[in-house]
Short mmCIF file of C-alpha atoms in Angstrom, two decimals:
data_model
loop_
_atom_site.label_atom_id
_atom_site.label_comp_id
_atom_site.label_asym_id
_atom_site.label_seq_id
_atom_site.Cartn_x
_atom_site.Cartn_y
_atom_site.Cartn_z
CA MET A 48 -118.04 14.32 42.56
CA GLU A 49 -120.75 12.47 40.84
CA PRO A 50 -123.54 10.82 42.91
CA ILE A 51 -123.00 7.28 43.55
CA THR A 52 -125.78 4.84 43.21
CA VAL A 53 -126.11 2.32 46.05
CA ILE A 54 -128.64 -0.33 47.29
CA ILE A 55 -129.53 -0.21 50.98
CA GLY A 56 -132.02 -2.65 52.33
CA GLY A 57 -133.46 -3.08 49.00
CA ALA A 58 -133.86 0.63 48.13
CA VAL A 59 -131.84 2.47 45.30
CA LEU A 60 -130.36 5.62 46.88
CA LEU A 61 -127.99 8.28 45.01
CA VAL A 62 -125.25 9.23 47.55
CA SER A 63 -123.88 12.46 46.68
CA ALA A 64 -122.40 13.64 50.10
CA VAL A 65 -119.51 10.93 50.09
CA THR A 66 -116.07 12.15 49.36
CA ALA A 67 -113.25 10.67 47.44
CA ALA A 68 -111.46 10.05 50.86
CA ALA A 69 -114.67 8.38 52.12
CA MET A 70 -114.81 6.16 49.12
CA LYS A 71 -111.29 5.18 49.71
CA CYS A 72 -112.02 4.03 53.33
CA TYR A 73 -115.15 2.37 51.86
CA ALA A 74 -113.04 0.47 49.62
CA ALA A 75 -110.79 -0.64 52.36
CA VAL A 76 -113.70 -1.56 54.72
CA LYS A 77 -115.29 -3.51 51.73
CA ASP A 78 -111.99 -5.35 51.20
CA LYS A 79 -111.59 -6.27 54.93
CA ASN A 80 -115.09 -7.57 55.16
CA LYS A 81 -114.34 -9.87 52.10
CA GLN A 82 -111.44 -10.96 54.03
CA ILE A 83 -113.48 -11.70 57.06
CA SER A 84 -116.27 -13.45 55.18
CA SER A 85 -113.65 -15.68 53.52
CA LEU A 86 -111.97 -16.53 56.74
CA GLN A 87 -115.59 -17.46 58.32
CA THR A 88 -116.24 -19.67 55.30
CA ALA A 89 -112.84 -21.29 55.78
CA LEU A 90 -113.51 -21.71 59.66
CA ALA A 91 -116.92 -23.17 59.05
CA SER A 92 -115.39 -25.89 56.84
CA TYR A 93 -112.47 -26.40 59.28
CA THR A 94 -114.90 -27.02 62.12
CA GLN A 95 -116.85 -29.57 60.04
CA THR A 96 -113.76 -31.65 59.53
CA TYR A 97 -112.45 -31.81 63.11
CA GLN A 98 -111.86 -35.35 64.00
CA PHE A 99 -111.44 -37.19 67.33
CA GLU A 100 -108.53 -39.40 67.80
CA GLU A 101 -108.77 -43.09 68.74
CA VAL A 102 -108.08 -42.77 72.41
CA ASP A 103 -111.28 -40.19 72.46
CA ASN A 104 -113.58 -42.98 71.49
CA GLN A 105 -112.58 -44.84 74.55
CA LEU A 106 -112.65 -42.02 76.84
CA ILE A 107 -116.11 -41.09 75.53
CA SER A 108 -117.19 -44.51 76.22
CA ASN A 109 -115.71 -44.67 79.45
CA CYS A 110 -117.43 -41.41 80.80
CA LYS A 111 -120.78 -42.70 79.25
CA ASP A 112 -120.57 -45.82 81.28
CA TYR A 113 -119.74 -43.97 84.49
CA LEU A 114 -122.70 -41.59 83.91
CA GLN A 115 -125.04 -44.66 83.31
CA LYS A 116 -123.97 -46.11 86.66
CA ILE A 117 -124.30 -43.00 88.56
CA PHE A 118 -127.49 -41.75 87.01
CA GLY A 119 -129.11 -44.74 84.95
CA ASP A 120 -131.34 -43.12 82.54
CA ASP A 121 -132.48 -40.18 84.49
CA ILE A 122 -130.16 -37.38 85.54
CA VAL A 123 -132.86 -35.05 86.30
CA GLY A 124 -134.66 -37.62 88.56
CA ARG A 125 -131.34 -38.19 90.44
CA TYR A 126 -130.80 -34.50 91.06
CA ALA A 127 -134.35 -34.14 92.23
CA GLN A 128 -133.79 -36.56 95.15
CA LEU A 129 -131.21 -34.07 96.62
CA SER A 130 -133.38 -31.24 98.51
CA THR A 131 -130.36 -28.85 99.44
CA VAL A 132 -127.96 -26.76 97.77
CA ASP A 133 -125.15 -28.54 99.99
CA GLU A 134 -126.26 -31.88 98.96
CA LYS A 135 -126.39 -31.06 95.09
CA GLU A 136 -122.93 -29.62 95.38
CA GLN A 137 -121.53 -32.56 97.41
CA PHE A 138 -123.05 -35.05 94.85
CA THR A 139 -121.55 -33.05 91.96
CA LYS A 140 -118.31 -33.22 93.38
CA VAL A 141 -118.53 -36.86 93.41
CA VAL A 142 -119.57 -36.91 89.60
CA VAL A 143 -116.64 -34.50 88.85
CA ASN A 144 -114.21 -36.82 90.55
CA GLY A 145 -115.69 -40.01 89.01
CA LEU A 146 -115.40 -38.55 85.39
CA ALA A 147 -112.10 -37.01 86.05
CA LYS A 148 -110.94 -40.49 87.01
CA GLU A 149 -112.32 -42.00 83.67
CA MET A 150 -110.50 -39.34 81.88
CA GLY A 151 -107.12 -39.73 83.61
CA VAL A 152 -107.16 -36.10 85.15
CA ASP A 153 -106.48 -35.30 88.68
CA VAL A 154 -108.65 -32.59 89.76
CA LYS A 155 -107.62 -30.86 92.98
CA GLU A 156 -110.29 -28.34 93.50
CA ILE A 157 -114.09 -28.07 92.52
CA LYS A 158 -115.95 -24.94 93.24
CA PHE A 159 -119.47 -23.48 92.78
CA GLU A 160 -119.84 -19.88 92.18
CA ASP A 161 -122.33 -17.31 91.36
CA LEU A 162 -121.37 -16.51 87.72
CA SER A 163 -122.82 -14.56 85.05
CA PRO A 164 -125.72 -16.03 82.97
CA CYS A 165 -123.68 -16.40 80.04
CA MET A 166 -121.07 -18.75 81.74
CA ARG A 167 -121.85 -22.11 82.90
CA GLY A 168 -118.37 -22.98 84.17
CA TYR A 169 -114.87 -22.76 83.65
CA ALA A 170 -111.67 -24.72 84.00
CA GLN A 171 -108.80 -23.83 85.93
CA PRO A 172 -105.68 -25.65 84.54
CA ARG A 173 -102.52 -24.84 86.25
CA GLN A 174 -98.94 -26.45 86.34
CA ASP A 175 -99.43 -27.67 89.93
CA SER A 176 -103.13 -27.70 90.43
CA ILE A 177 -106.03 -28.58 88.30
CA GLY A 178 -109.71 -27.29 89.12
CA ILE A 179 -112.97 -26.44 87.61
CA VAL A 180 -115.89 -23.94 88.64
CA ILE A 181 -119.44 -24.52 88.08
CA ASN A 182 -122.02 -21.79 87.95
CA ARG A 183 -124.25 -22.46 90.80
CA ALA A 184 -127.46 -21.14 89.05
CA VAL A 185 -126.86 -23.81 86.24
CA LEU A 186 -126.56 -26.58 88.90
CA LEU A 187 -129.86 -25.51 90.67
CA SER A 188 -131.73 -25.30 87.46
CA ASP A 189 -130.61 -27.78 84.92
CA PRO A 190 -129.09 -30.96 86.05
CA GLU A 191 -128.34 -32.16 82.56
CA GLN A 192 -126.43 -29.04 81.55
CA THR A 193 -124.57 -29.40 84.76
CA VAL A 194 -123.30 -32.72 83.78
CA LYS A 195 -122.48 -31.66 80.29
CA THR A 196 -120.67 -28.64 81.61
CA ILE A 197 -118.58 -30.95 83.77
CA CYS A 198 -117.58 -32.97 80.70
CA HIS A 199 -116.60 -29.93 78.73
CA GLU A 200 -114.59 -28.51 81.56
CA LEU A 201 -112.77 -31.68 82.26
CA ARG A 202 -112.01 -31.83 78.59
CA HIS A 203 -110.22 -28.61 78.92
CA CYS A 204 -108.28 -29.93 81.84
CA LEU A 205 -107.38 -32.93 79.64
CA GLN A 206 -106.10 -30.67 77.00
CA PHE A 207 -103.85 -28.56 79.22
CA CYS A 208 -102.53 -31.91 80.92
CA SER A 209 -101.73 -33.52 77.84
CA LEU A 210 -99.47 -30.61 76.78
CA VAL A 211 -97.51 -31.34 80.29
CA ASP A 212 -97.69 -34.98 80.12
CA ASN A 213 -99.02 -36.56 76.91
CA LYS A 214 -100.04 -39.90 78.69
CA HIS A 215 -103.04 -40.58 76.30
CA GLY A 216 -100.71 -40.53 73.17
CA TYR A 217 -102.35 -37.50 71.52
CA SER A 218 -100.71 -36.85 67.81
CA ASP A 219 -98.05 -34.01 67.48
CA ALA A 220 -100.74 -32.29 65.23
CA ARG A 221 -103.52 -32.49 67.82
CA LEU A 222 -101.10 -31.21 70.68
CA ALA A 223 -100.03 -28.31 68.30
CA GLN A 224 -103.64 -27.30 67.64
CA TRP A 225 -104.38 -27.30 71.43
CA LEU A 226 -101.15 -25.38 72.44
CA TYR A 227 -101.79 -22.44 69.82
CA SER A 228 -105.62 -22.26 70.95
CA TRP A 229 -104.40 -21.95 74.59
CA GLU A 230 -101.95 -19.49 73.52
CA HIS A 231 -104.18 -17.43 71.64
CA TYR A 232 -107.34 -17.96 73.57
CA GLN A 233 -110.17 -15.54 73.06
CA SER A 234 -112.73 -15.20 76.02
CA CYS A 235 -116.34 -14.67 75.73
CA GLU A 236 -116.95 -11.24 77.30
CA THR A 237 -120.00 -10.23 75.07
CA GLU A 238 -122.35 -11.85 72.79
CA ALA A 239 -120.40 -10.17 69.78
CA ASP A 240 -117.30 -12.37 71.19
CA TYR A 241 -119.40 -15.75 70.94
CA SER A 242 -118.78 -16.74 67.41
CA GLY A 243 -115.00 -16.34 67.72
CA TYR A 244 -114.84 -18.03 71.10
CA VAL A 245 -117.01 -21.15 70.12
CA ALA A 246 -114.86 -21.69 66.96
CA GLN A 247 -111.61 -22.22 68.93
CA VAL A 248 -109.99 -25.40 68.52
CA ILE A 249 -110.17 -26.22 72.38
CA GLU A 250 -113.79 -25.03 72.68
CA LEU A 251 -114.85 -26.81 69.49
CA ASP A 252 -113.08 -30.00 70.82
CA ALA A 253 -114.53 -29.64 74.39
CA ASN A 254 -118.00 -29.12 72.95
CA LEU A 255 -117.83 -32.05 70.64
CA PHE A 256 -116.70 -34.38 73.52
CA ALA A 257 -119.38 -33.38 76.17
CA ASN A 258 -122.01 -33.73 73.28
CA SER A 259 -120.52 -36.94 72.07
CA VAL A 260 -120.75 -38.39 75.67
CA PHE A 261 -124.45 -37.47 75.97
CA ASN A 262 -125.09 -38.84 72.61
CA ALA A 263 -123.66 -42.14 73.47
CA LEU A 264 -125.66 -41.76 76.84
CA ASN A 265 -128.85 -41.25 75.04
CA SER A 266 -128.34 -43.92 72.27
#
C-alpha cells in the first residue's frame, strides 16, 4: 500500500508498514476516541450544572453550625490538643455522630483503618446498619481533611438512606440519579480510574456537599 503521512509529536512521518487491516483497526480506534471525547465533554458540562435541592441548603447550614460549635475557627488547633491516637479517634467519633444527627443519618459503626494512601475513607451503607471508615493516616496528619472526609462519607450514607426512606423529600429525579449511580458504581482502584470515579453523580454530590460545608464554615 502507499505510504501514509501522519504527524506524531509535531513530526511528519511517512508510515509504510501499516496494512489495510491495521488501518481499519485505526479507523475504529479513532472513532471510539471521538466518542470518548464527546462523552467527556458532555460529562464536564453535566457536572457543572449539578444543583443541590432546597433541603440541602439547610443541611449544609446545620453542619456548618455544628462544626463551628465544636471547633470554632480552628479545626487544626482543636485536634492539636489531643495527644494520643485513641483521643483523636474518640473525639472524631463525637464529630461523626454530631454531624450524622444534623444530617438525619443513624450511624451504627465508626472505624479507623490503615487504608491505601489514595483512600481517605469510605461509607458502609447497609439495609440494617450504617457505618463509615476513616483512614487512620489522614486522621493523624490532616484534621481538616478528616472532617471533610466525614462530611463526604456521611453524605453517601444519606444518599443511600434516602433510597430506603426519603424523609428529606428529595425529588424523584434526584433519587433516580443516586439509584443509577449506586447500581453502576465505579470504584477507584488505580490512578487511571480516578476521572470516571470522581465524575459519578454520588461522588460529585458528596464532594460538592463537603466542599459547601467548608465554604460556609470559612465564609
